[in-house]
Short mmCIF file of C-alpha atoms in Angstrom, two decimals:
data_model
loop_
_atom_site.label_atom_id
_atom_site.label_comp_id
_atom_site.label_asym_id
_atom_site.label_seq_id
_atom_site.Cartn_x
_atom_site.Cartn_y
_atom_site.Cartn_z
CA MET I 14 0.00 0.00 0.00
CA THR I 15 1.33 3.47 -0.88
CA ALA I 16 2.00 6.03 1.82
CA SER I 17 -0.83 8.23 0.47
CA LYS I 18 -3.36 5.40 0.69
CA ALA I 19 -2.14 4.40 4.15
CA ALA I 20 -2.62 8.01 5.27
CA GLN I 21 -6.31 7.72 4.38
CA LYS I 22 -6.86 4.90 6.85
CA PRO I 23 -8.09 5.73 10.38
CA LEU I 24 -5.88 5.54 13.43
CA PRO I 25 -6.63 2.66 15.79
CA PRO I 26 -9.26 3.37 18.46
CA GLY I 27 -8.16 4.38 21.92
CA ARG I 28 -7.10 7.47 23.81
CA PHE I 29 -3.88 9.33 24.47
CA GLY I 30 -4.87 10.75 27.84
CA MET I 31 -2.90 13.55 29.46
CA PRO I 32 -0.03 15.29 27.66
CA TRP I 33 3.24 13.29 27.90
CA LEU I 34 2.02 11.20 30.85
CA GLY I 35 -0.86 9.71 28.86
CA GLU I 36 -1.97 6.44 30.46
CA THR I 37 1.37 5.69 32.13
CA LEU I 38 -0.05 5.69 35.67
CA ALA I 39 -2.80 3.26 34.64
CA ILE I 40 -0.33 0.69 33.28
CA ILE I 41 1.91 1.01 36.35
CA LYS I 42 -1.09 0.62 38.68
CA ASN I 43 -2.41 -2.53 36.99
CA ASN I 44 -0.23 -3.86 34.18
CA HIS I 45 -2.41 -6.81 33.18
CA GLY I 46 -5.67 -4.97 33.81
CA PHE I 47 -4.57 -2.14 31.53
CA TYR I 48 -4.47 -4.42 28.48
CA LYS I 49 -7.57 -6.40 29.43
CA ASP I 50 -9.70 -3.30 29.99
CA ARG I 51 -8.71 -1.65 26.73
CA LEU I 52 -9.18 -4.83 24.75
CA ALA I 53 -12.77 -4.95 26.04
CA LYS I 54 -13.32 -1.27 25.20
CA TYR I 55 -11.50 -0.83 21.90
CA GLY I 56 -10.83 -4.26 20.42
CA PRO I 57 -7.59 -6.12 19.70
CA ILE I 58 -5.68 -3.18 18.18
CA PHE I 59 -5.71 0.10 20.08
CA ARG I 60 -3.67 3.24 20.65
CA THR I 61 -2.40 4.78 23.85
CA ARG I 62 0.27 7.15 25.15
CA LEU I 63 2.89 5.82 27.57
CA PHE I 64 6.07 7.43 28.92
CA GLY I 65 5.74 10.35 26.50
CA ASN I 66 5.30 8.20 23.36
CA SER I 67 2.31 7.31 21.21
CA PHE I 68 1.87 3.53 20.99
CA VAL I 69 -0.18 0.94 19.18
CA VAL I 70 -0.91 -2.35 20.95
CA PHE I 71 -1.15 -5.31 18.57
CA SER I 72 -3.22 -8.36 19.51
CA GLY I 73 -5.25 -10.81 17.49
CA HIS I 74 -3.08 -13.41 15.84
CA GLU I 75 -2.65 -11.67 12.49
CA ALA I 76 -1.67 -8.33 13.99
CA PHE I 77 0.60 -9.93 16.60
CA HIS I 78 2.40 -11.87 13.87
CA VAL I 79 2.96 -8.61 11.98
CA PHE I 80 4.36 -7.01 15.12
CA ALA I 81 6.77 -9.91 15.68
CA THR I 82 7.98 -10.40 12.13
CA ASP I 83 7.58 -7.19 10.09
CA PRO I 84 10.99 -5.49 9.59
CA ARG I 85 9.30 -2.10 9.72
CA ILE I 86 8.96 -2.58 13.50
CA VAL I 87 12.35 -2.49 15.25
CA ARG I 88 12.93 -3.24 18.94
CA GLY I 89 14.65 -0.77 21.22
CA ASP I 90 14.39 3.02 21.52
CA ALA I 91 10.83 2.85 22.85
CA ASP I 92 10.99 0.96 26.14
CA PRO I 93 10.29 2.70 29.46
CA ILE I 94 13.25 3.68 31.60
CA SER I 95 12.56 0.77 33.96
CA ALA I 96 13.18 -1.73 31.15
CA GLU I 97 16.19 0.20 29.89
CA GLN I 98 17.82 0.16 33.32
CA ILE I 99 16.94 -3.37 34.44
CA PHE I 100 17.85 -4.83 31.03
CA LEU I 101 20.81 -2.50 30.44
CA ASN I 102 23.04 -3.73 27.58
CA SER I 103 20.76 -6.73 27.02
CA LEU I 104 19.89 -8.04 23.59
CA ALA I 105 16.22 -7.45 24.48
CA LEU I 106 16.83 -3.77 23.73
CA ILE I 107 18.67 -4.08 20.42
CA ASP I 108 17.90 -5.38 16.96
CA GLY I 109 19.61 -6.31 13.74
CA VAL I 110 22.78 -8.33 13.12
CA GLU I 111 24.22 -7.84 16.62
CA HIS I 112 20.99 -9.05 18.19
CA HIS I 113 20.84 -12.17 16.02
CA THR I 114 24.50 -13.00 16.72
CA ARG I 115 24.17 -12.64 20.48
CA LYS I 116 20.85 -14.49 20.46
CA ALA I 117 22.53 -17.44 18.75
CA VAL I 118 25.08 -17.47 21.59
CA MET I 119 22.28 -17.55 24.14
CA LEU I 120 20.43 -20.34 22.33
CA ARG I 121 23.54 -22.53 22.40
CA ALA I 122 23.32 -22.44 26.21
CA VAL I 123 19.58 -22.60 26.95
CA GLY I 124 17.73 -23.52 23.77
CA TYR I 125 19.41 -26.65 22.43
CA ARG I 126 18.31 -30.13 23.42
CA SER I 127 21.85 -31.24 24.32
CA ALA I 128 22.34 -28.29 26.66
CA ILE I 129 19.00 -28.79 28.43
CA ALA I 130 19.69 -32.53 28.79
CA SER I 131 22.93 -31.74 30.63
CA TYR I 132 21.00 -29.64 33.17
CA LEU I 133 18.37 -32.30 33.92
CA PRO I 134 20.21 -34.00 36.83
CA VAL I 135 20.65 -30.79 38.84
CA MET I 136 17.13 -29.65 37.99
CA GLN I 137 15.74 -32.94 39.32
CA GLU I 138 18.00 -32.91 42.39
CA LEU I 139 16.99 -29.40 43.45
CA LEU I 140 13.30 -30.05 42.78
CA GLU I 141 13.40 -33.17 44.94
CA GLN I 142 14.94 -31.12 47.74
CA THR I 143 12.03 -28.69 47.41
CA ILE I 144 9.27 -31.29 47.15
CA ASP I 145 10.39 -33.76 49.84
CA PRO I 146 9.52 -31.52 52.83
CA TRP I 147 6.01 -30.96 51.46
CA LEU I 148 5.32 -34.65 51.13
CA GLU I 149 6.79 -35.45 54.54
CA ALA I 150 4.67 -32.76 56.23
CA GLY I 151 1.58 -33.41 54.11
CA THR I 152 1.36 -29.76 53.17
CA GLY I 153 3.15 -26.97 51.41
CA ALA I 154 2.26 -23.85 53.34
CA ASP I 155 3.67 -21.33 50.86
CA LEU I 156 4.55 -22.98 47.57
CA ARG I 157 5.29 -19.65 45.93
CA ALA I 158 8.12 -18.91 48.38
CA ASP I 159 9.52 -22.43 48.20
CA LEU I 160 9.48 -22.53 44.39
CA GLN I 161 10.92 -19.03 44.17
CA ARG I 162 13.82 -20.18 46.33
CA TYR I 163 14.18 -23.29 44.15
CA ALA I 164 14.58 -21.00 41.13
CA ALA I 165 17.29 -19.05 42.96
CA ARG I 166 19.11 -22.28 43.84
CA LEU I 167 18.95 -23.35 40.22
CA THR I 168 20.42 -20.01 39.19
CA GLY I 169 23.36 -20.67 41.48
CA ALA I 170 23.82 -24.14 40.04
CA LEU I 171 23.55 -23.14 36.38
CA TYR I 172 25.09 -19.66 36.28
CA THR I 173 27.42 -18.82 39.16
CA GLY I 174 28.60 -22.19 40.46
CA ASP I 175 27.74 -21.14 44.02
CA ARG I 176 25.25 -23.63 45.49
CA THR I 177 25.19 -22.30 49.04
CA GLU I 178 21.87 -21.38 50.62
CA GLU I 179 23.25 -17.93 51.45
CA HIS I 180 23.88 -17.29 47.76
CA ALA I 181 20.39 -18.47 46.80
CA ALA I 182 18.86 -16.19 49.44
CA GLU I 183 20.81 -13.20 48.13
CA LEU I 184 19.75 -13.89 44.55
CA ASP I 185 16.15 -14.36 45.67
CA VAL I 186 16.01 -10.95 47.35
CA ASN I 187 17.76 -9.05 44.57
CA LEU I 188 15.68 -10.54 41.77
CA ALA I 189 12.47 -9.82 43.70
CA ASN I 190 13.59 -6.20 44.07
CA MET I 191 14.28 -5.99 40.35
CA ARG I 192 10.76 -7.18 39.53
CA GLU I 193 9.39 -4.28 41.57
CA ALA I 194 10.95 -1.82 39.10
CA PHE I 195 8.05 -2.48 36.73
CA MET I 196 5.34 -1.85 39.33
CA THR I 197 6.31 1.61 40.57
CA LEU I 198 7.30 5.05 39.34
CA PRO I 199 10.93 5.10 38.11
CA LEU I 200 12.33 7.36 40.83
CA PRO I 201 15.84 6.03 41.67
CA LEU I 202 15.91 7.45 45.20
CA PRO I 203 17.41 5.55 48.14
CA GLY I 204 14.75 3.66 50.05
CA THR I 205 12.17 3.65 47.26
CA LYS I 206 11.17 0.42 45.51
CA TYR I 207 12.77 1.67 42.32
CA GLY I 208 15.94 2.70 44.12
CA LYS I 209 16.19 -0.79 45.62
CA ALA I 210 15.59 -2.31 42.19
CA ILE I 211 18.50 -0.43 40.64
CA ALA I 212 20.78 -1.25 43.59
CA SER I 213 19.85 -4.92 43.22
CA ARG I 214 20.57 -4.84 39.48
CA LYS I 215 24.03 -3.48 40.22
CA ARG I 216 24.60 -6.22 42.79
CA VAL I 217 23.49 -8.90 40.32
CA ASP I 218 25.96 -7.44 37.81
CA GLU I 219 28.73 -7.85 40.36
CA ILE I 220 27.73 -11.48 40.88
CA ILE I 221 27.74 -12.06 37.10
CA ASP I 222 31.14 -10.41 36.69
CA GLU I 223 32.59 -12.72 39.34
CA ALA I 224 30.97 -15.73 37.66
CA LEU I 225 32.50 -14.75 34.31
CA ARG I 226 35.94 -14.46 35.90
CA THR I 227 35.76 -17.87 37.53
CA HIS I 228 34.26 -19.53 34.46
CA LEU I 229 36.96 -18.18 32.18
CA ALA I 230 39.43 -20.20 34.24
CA GLY I 231 37.59 -23.38 33.19
CA GLY I 232 36.16 -26.34 35.07
CA TYR I 233 32.44 -25.62 34.57
CA ASP I 234 29.72 -27.14 32.42
CA ASP I 235 26.71 -24.88 32.78
CA ILE I 236 24.91 -22.04 31.03
CA VAL I 237 27.67 -19.47 31.53
CA SER I 238 30.46 -21.79 30.39
CA ARG I 239 28.49 -22.68 27.25
CA MET I 240 27.83 -19.01 26.52
CA ILE I 241 31.54 -18.23 26.86
CA VAL I 242 32.43 -20.96 24.35
CA ALA I 243 29.72 -19.84 21.92
CA ALA I 244 30.68 -16.16 22.26
CA THR I 245 34.35 -16.92 21.63
CA GLU I 246 33.49 -18.86 18.48
CA ALA I 247 31.23 -16.04 17.26
CA ASP I 248 33.73 -13.25 18.09
CA VAL I 249 31.32 -11.72 20.61
CA PRO I 250 33.26 -9.88 23.34
CA ILE I 251 32.93 -11.62 26.69
CA GLU I 252 32.04 -8.32 28.38
CA ASN I 253 28.90 -8.21 26.20
CA LEU I 254 27.61 -11.31 27.95
CA ARG I 255 26.87 -9.57 31.23
CA GLY I 256 23.59 -7.97 30.12
CA ASP I 257 22.44 -11.14 28.37
CA ILE I 258 23.23 -13.33 31.40
CA ARG I 259 21.38 -10.86 33.64
CA HIS I 260 18.41 -11.07 31.27
CA LEU I 261 18.45 -14.87 31.42
CA ILE I 262 18.74 -14.94 35.22
CA PHE I 263 15.91 -12.42 35.66
CA ALA I 264 13.60 -14.10 33.16
CA GLY I 265 14.53 -17.57 34.36
CA GLN I 266 13.64 -16.81 37.98
CA GLY I 267 10.06 -15.97 37.04
CA GLY I 268 10.10 -18.48 34.20
CA TYR I 269 10.51 -21.31 36.71
CA PHE I 270 8.66 -20.47 39.90
CA VAL I 271 5.63 -18.79 38.29
CA PRO I 272 4.52 -21.64 35.96
CA LEU I 273 5.40 -24.27 38.59
CA THR I 274 3.22 -22.53 41.19
CA LEU I 275 0.33 -22.09 38.77
CA THR I 276 0.66 -25.66 37.48
CA THR I 277 0.33 -26.97 41.05
CA LEU I 278 -2.77 -24.84 41.53
CA VAL I 279 -4.63 -25.73 38.37
CA VAL I 280 -3.80 -29.46 38.38
CA GLY I 281 -4.90 -29.60 42.03
CA GLN I 282 -8.22 -28.06 40.99
CA HIS I 283 -8.76 -30.67 38.25
CA PRO I 284 -8.47 -34.25 39.60
CA ASP I 285 -9.29 -35.66 36.17
CA ILE I 286 -6.31 -33.87 34.63
CA MET I 287 -4.11 -35.01 37.53
CA GLU I 288 -4.98 -38.68 37.04
CA ARG I 289 -4.58 -38.56 33.27
CA ALA I 290 -1.15 -36.99 33.75
CA ARG I 291 -0.25 -39.57 36.40
CA ALA I 292 -1.07 -42.42 34.03
CA GLU I 293 1.40 -40.97 31.52
CA VAL I 294 4.11 -40.62 34.17
CA ARG I 295 3.60 -44.19 35.44
CA GLU I 296 3.92 -45.50 31.91
CA ILE I 297 6.95 -43.49 30.81
CA SER I 298 8.96 -42.47 33.90
CA PRO I 299 7.75 -44.23 37.07
CA ASP I 300 11.00 -43.81 39.01
CA GLY I 301 14.72 -43.01 38.82
CA ALA I 302 16.53 -40.35 36.83
CA ILE I 303 14.36 -38.49 34.35
CA THR I 304 15.84 -38.47 30.84
CA MET I 305 15.25 -36.26 27.82
CA GLU I 306 13.93 -39.28 25.94
CA GLN I 307 11.26 -39.70 28.62
CA ILE I 308 10.53 -35.96 28.69
CA GLU I 309 9.94 -35.92 24.95
CA ARG I 310 7.45 -38.80 25.14
CA MET I 311 5.27 -37.06 27.76
CA GLU I 312 2.77 -35.50 25.38
CA TYR I 313 0.00 -34.83 27.91
CA LEU I 314 2.36 -33.14 30.36
CA GLU I 315 3.48 -30.94 27.49
CA GLN I 316 -0.15 -30.06 26.78
CA ILE I 317 -0.59 -29.07 30.43
CA SER I 318 2.54 -26.93 30.42
CA LYS I 319 1.40 -25.08 27.30
CA GLU I 320 -2.15 -24.53 28.53
CA VAL I 321 -0.82 -23.13 31.83
CA ARG I 322 1.12 -20.51 29.86
CA ARG I 323 -1.92 -19.69 27.71
CA TYR I 324 -4.46 -19.61 30.52
CA PHE I 325 -2.67 -17.56 33.16
CA ALA I 326 -1.55 -13.94 32.84
CA MET I 327 2.20 -14.49 33.10
CA ASN I 328 3.34 -11.96 30.47
CA SER I 329 1.14 -9.01 29.64
CA ALA I 330 3.20 -7.72 26.73
CA THR I 331 6.43 -7.87 24.79
CA PHE I 332 9.32 -5.49 24.98
CA PHE I 333 8.44 -2.38 23.00
CA GLY I 334 9.34 -1.57 19.40
CA ARG I 335 9.35 1.45 17.12
CA VAL I 336 7.56 1.80 13.75
CA GLN I 337 10.16 2.79 11.13
CA GLU I 338 7.78 3.84 8.35
CA ASP I 339 4.07 4.38 7.88
CA MET I 340 2.23 1.07 7.75
CA GLU I 341 -1.30 -0.31 7.66
CA VAL I 342 -2.48 -3.19 9.82
CA ALA I 343 -6.03 -4.58 9.85
CA GLY I 344 -7.35 -1.43 8.21
CA TYR I 345 -5.66 0.96 10.63
CA ARG I 346 -2.95 3.53 9.94
CA ILE I 347 0.16 3.19 12.09
CA PRO I 348 2.32 6.34 11.70
CA LYS I 349 6.10 6.27 11.46
CA GLY I 350 7.74 6.92 14.82
CA TRP I 351 4.99 5.46 16.97
CA GLY I 352 5.83 2.82 19.52
CA ALA I 353 4.59 -0.74 19.08
CA ILE I 354 3.65 -3.35 21.68
CA GLY I 355 2.57 -6.97 21.28
CA GLY I 356 -0.21 -7.78 23.75
CA ILE I 357 0.65 -11.34 24.84
CA HIS I 358 -1.97 -12.49 27.34
CA ILE I 359 -4.97 -10.77 25.76
CA ASN I 360 -3.91 -12.32 22.45
CA MET I 361 -4.13 -15.84 23.90
CA ARG I 362 -7.66 -15.20 25.19
CA ASN I 363 -8.96 -14.69 21.65
CA PRO I 364 -12.18 -16.79 21.40
CA ASP I 365 -11.85 -16.97 17.62
CA VAL I 366 -8.72 -19.10 18.09
CA PHE I 367 -9.24 -20.53 21.60
CA PRO I 368 -12.98 -21.22 22.08
CA ASP I 369 -14.21 -20.74 25.66
CA PRO I 370 -10.86 -19.14 26.54
CA ASP I 371 -11.61 -18.94 30.29
CA ARG I 372 -11.75 -22.74 30.53
CA PHE I 373 -8.53 -24.63 31.34
CA ASP I 374 -8.23 -27.34 28.69
CA PRO I 375 -4.90 -29.03 27.92
CA ASP I 376 -6.48 -30.76 24.92
CA ARG I 377 -6.25 -27.46 23.06
CA PHE I 378 -2.66 -28.59 22.49
CA LEU I 379 -3.29 -32.04 21.13
CA PRO I 380 -0.75 -32.31 18.30
CA THR I 381 -3.35 -32.03 15.54
CA ARG I 382 -5.06 -29.04 17.17
CA GLU I 383 -1.80 -27.26 17.92
CA ALA I 384 -0.63 -27.75 14.33
CA ALA I 385 -3.81 -26.00 13.15
CA LEU I 386 -3.23 -22.87 15.25
CA PRO I 387 -2.55 -19.83 13.05
CA PRO I 388 0.80 -18.02 13.35
CA GLY I 389 0.79 -15.39 16.08
CA SER I 390 -1.86 -17.06 18.23
CA TYR I 391 0.05 -19.01 20.90
CA VAL I 392 2.73 -16.54 21.97
CA PRO I 393 3.70 -16.83 25.68
CA HIS I 394 7.33 -16.58 24.58
CA GLY I 395 6.78 -14.29 21.61
CA ASP I 396 6.55 -15.17 17.93
CA GLY I 397 8.76 -15.45 14.89
CA GLN I 398 12.20 -16.99 14.46
CA ALA I 399 14.18 -18.28 17.43
CA THR I 400 17.16 -16.06 16.61
CA HIS I 401 14.96 -12.95 16.61
CA HIS I 402 12.89 -11.72 19.58
CA ARG I 403 11.36 -15.03 20.64
CA CYS I 404 12.23 -16.02 24.22
CA PRO I 405 15.16 -18.47 24.26
CA GLY I 406 13.90 -20.16 27.44
CA GLU I 407 10.76 -21.61 25.85
CA ASN I 408 12.05 -25.19 25.72
CA ILE I 409 13.72 -25.24 29.10
CA VAL I 410 10.56 -23.96 30.82
CA THR I 411 8.56 -26.76 29.20
CA VAL I 412 11.10 -29.29 30.47
CA ALA I 413 11.02 -27.78 33.98
CA VAL I 414 7.23 -28.13 34.21
CA LYS I 415 7.42 -31.73 33.01
CA VAL I 416 10.16 -32.68 35.48
CA TYR I 417 8.25 -31.04 38.33
CA LEU I 418 4.97 -32.79 37.52
CA THR I 419 6.74 -36.11 37.05
CA LEU I 420 8.31 -35.94 40.50
CA LEU I 421 5.03 -34.97 42.17
CA LEU I 422 2.83 -37.45 40.31
CA ARG I 423 5.14 -40.38 41.04
CA ARG I 424 4.47 -40.04 44.75
CA ALA I 425 1.51 -37.83 45.61
CA GLU I 426 -1.90 -36.47 44.92
CA TRP I 427 -2.93 -33.07 46.15
CA SER I 428 -5.83 -30.70 46.67
CA ILE I 429 -6.20 -26.95 47.15
CA PRO I 430 -7.85 -26.01 50.47
CA GLU I 431 -9.95 -22.87 50.84
CA GLN I 432 -7.75 -19.75 50.77
CA ASP I 433 -7.41 -16.43 48.97
CA LEU I 434 -6.64 -17.45 45.39
CA THR I 435 -7.11 -13.94 44.04
CA LEU I 436 -4.26 -13.27 41.63
CA THR I 437 -2.02 -10.46 42.82
CA ASN I 438 -1.38 -7.25 40.91
CA GLU I 439 2.32 -7.74 40.24
CA LEU I 440 4.52 -8.38 37.25
CA PHE I 441 3.75 -12.12 37.44
CA PRO I 442 0.33 -12.46 39.15
CA LEU I 443 0.13 -15.33 41.64
CA PRO I 444 -2.35 -16.38 44.36
CA ALA I 445 -2.48 -13.86 47.19
CA SER I 446 -2.19 -16.69 49.73
CA GLY I 447 1.15 -17.82 48.33
CA LEU I 448 -0.67 -21.13 47.67
CA THR I 449 -1.22 -23.68 50.41
CA VAL I 450 -1.52 -27.26 49.13
CA ARG I 451 -2.48 -30.50 50.89
CA PHE I 452 -0.50 -33.54 49.80
CA ARG I 453 -1.07 -37.19 50.48
CA GLU I 454 0.71 -40.28 49.32
CA HIS I 455 -0.71 -41.75 46.15
CA VAL I 456 -1.61 -45.39 46.49
CA ALA I 457 -1.78 -47.18 43.17
CA ILE I 458 -4.76 -49.51 42.77
CA ALA I 459 -3.74 -52.93 41.52
CA ASP I 460 -5.12 -54.02 38.18
#
């Protein structure tokens, strides 16, 4: 379409709000609610003003796919200061050849089957340490806290080489502070949430710098050592890895404890799903070390893991982009220079693609049904090519959920007692109670 014809198209519906500030306070106050409310009011494509910039939010599978793959939308130069400071020097904020090169380095360490397989033993070991006290006591009083600490322990095992509990506790606190940066005004004053977030980011950088120094001396086989090898082969300076490792650690913390907590909740609420999953575990991996071959055969557990990421509001939106030239999407004019956002969670509640979207149904991801999904529809980790802006941790998160469910289903069944299950208003919404679960030993009935 020519620029003159595009100029005749209407702007997307929506409102800009106050000068400069626009709707910034609304998105800080309720990140997920912001997108949900405007989807209901304006439809899947709408305009807004955030942090002094005019933006278009893309949802609906066709528009989201355009956002993720059209070269006229370039990442970086549009993100809020909180993202720029927490993800400083990270590939999330750049595009082009450098991004693709550094992303390939990252994928070598967290995206490849061989790499993930090498992490399975420590993943299983640390999960068993987390789960055993629940099953011995018959309850997990605060699964969120326990699984959050598990994620911090795994970070120590896979990134820094420090497996002490003191190190895990320090990582846990600092990463929690960093998450708060996205839920408050970006005022970097001592004592404020944002000030603590920036201080914690600096401390995490110090931890990463020390890990890089020790790993360069050799003797490790983990994510950082694999990134060093891949970076050396690709002529990527080692100092450029700091921001990308920080990004992985930050995303991985939430990428583990959030889906594991929500998986426990929703499977506990659906005994039929629990027993169907247990039958698969008993057939494929009833005991012992869990292997990648077993993981890959667990089709129903994979369906559960994917439906958890569709159903729950884990990611509200992508990192932001910038429109490089006038374009037209779904009959709307998108002017050059506007910001662009992919609306992740609202996109996966599209009833045209996912009928009855408020129902939890792992069978949405039966292989034949998943193959029929249009591009841009199932996007918890983004869309497009792996070496572009799709999350590199997609496969390892799937494996983590499968390992976790396997270990639980081998030994226990569980239920969710009455408690406050209202999802919190935070970057990754979770039950307000922290999630209390009642466990009991599973007794197999003889055939």
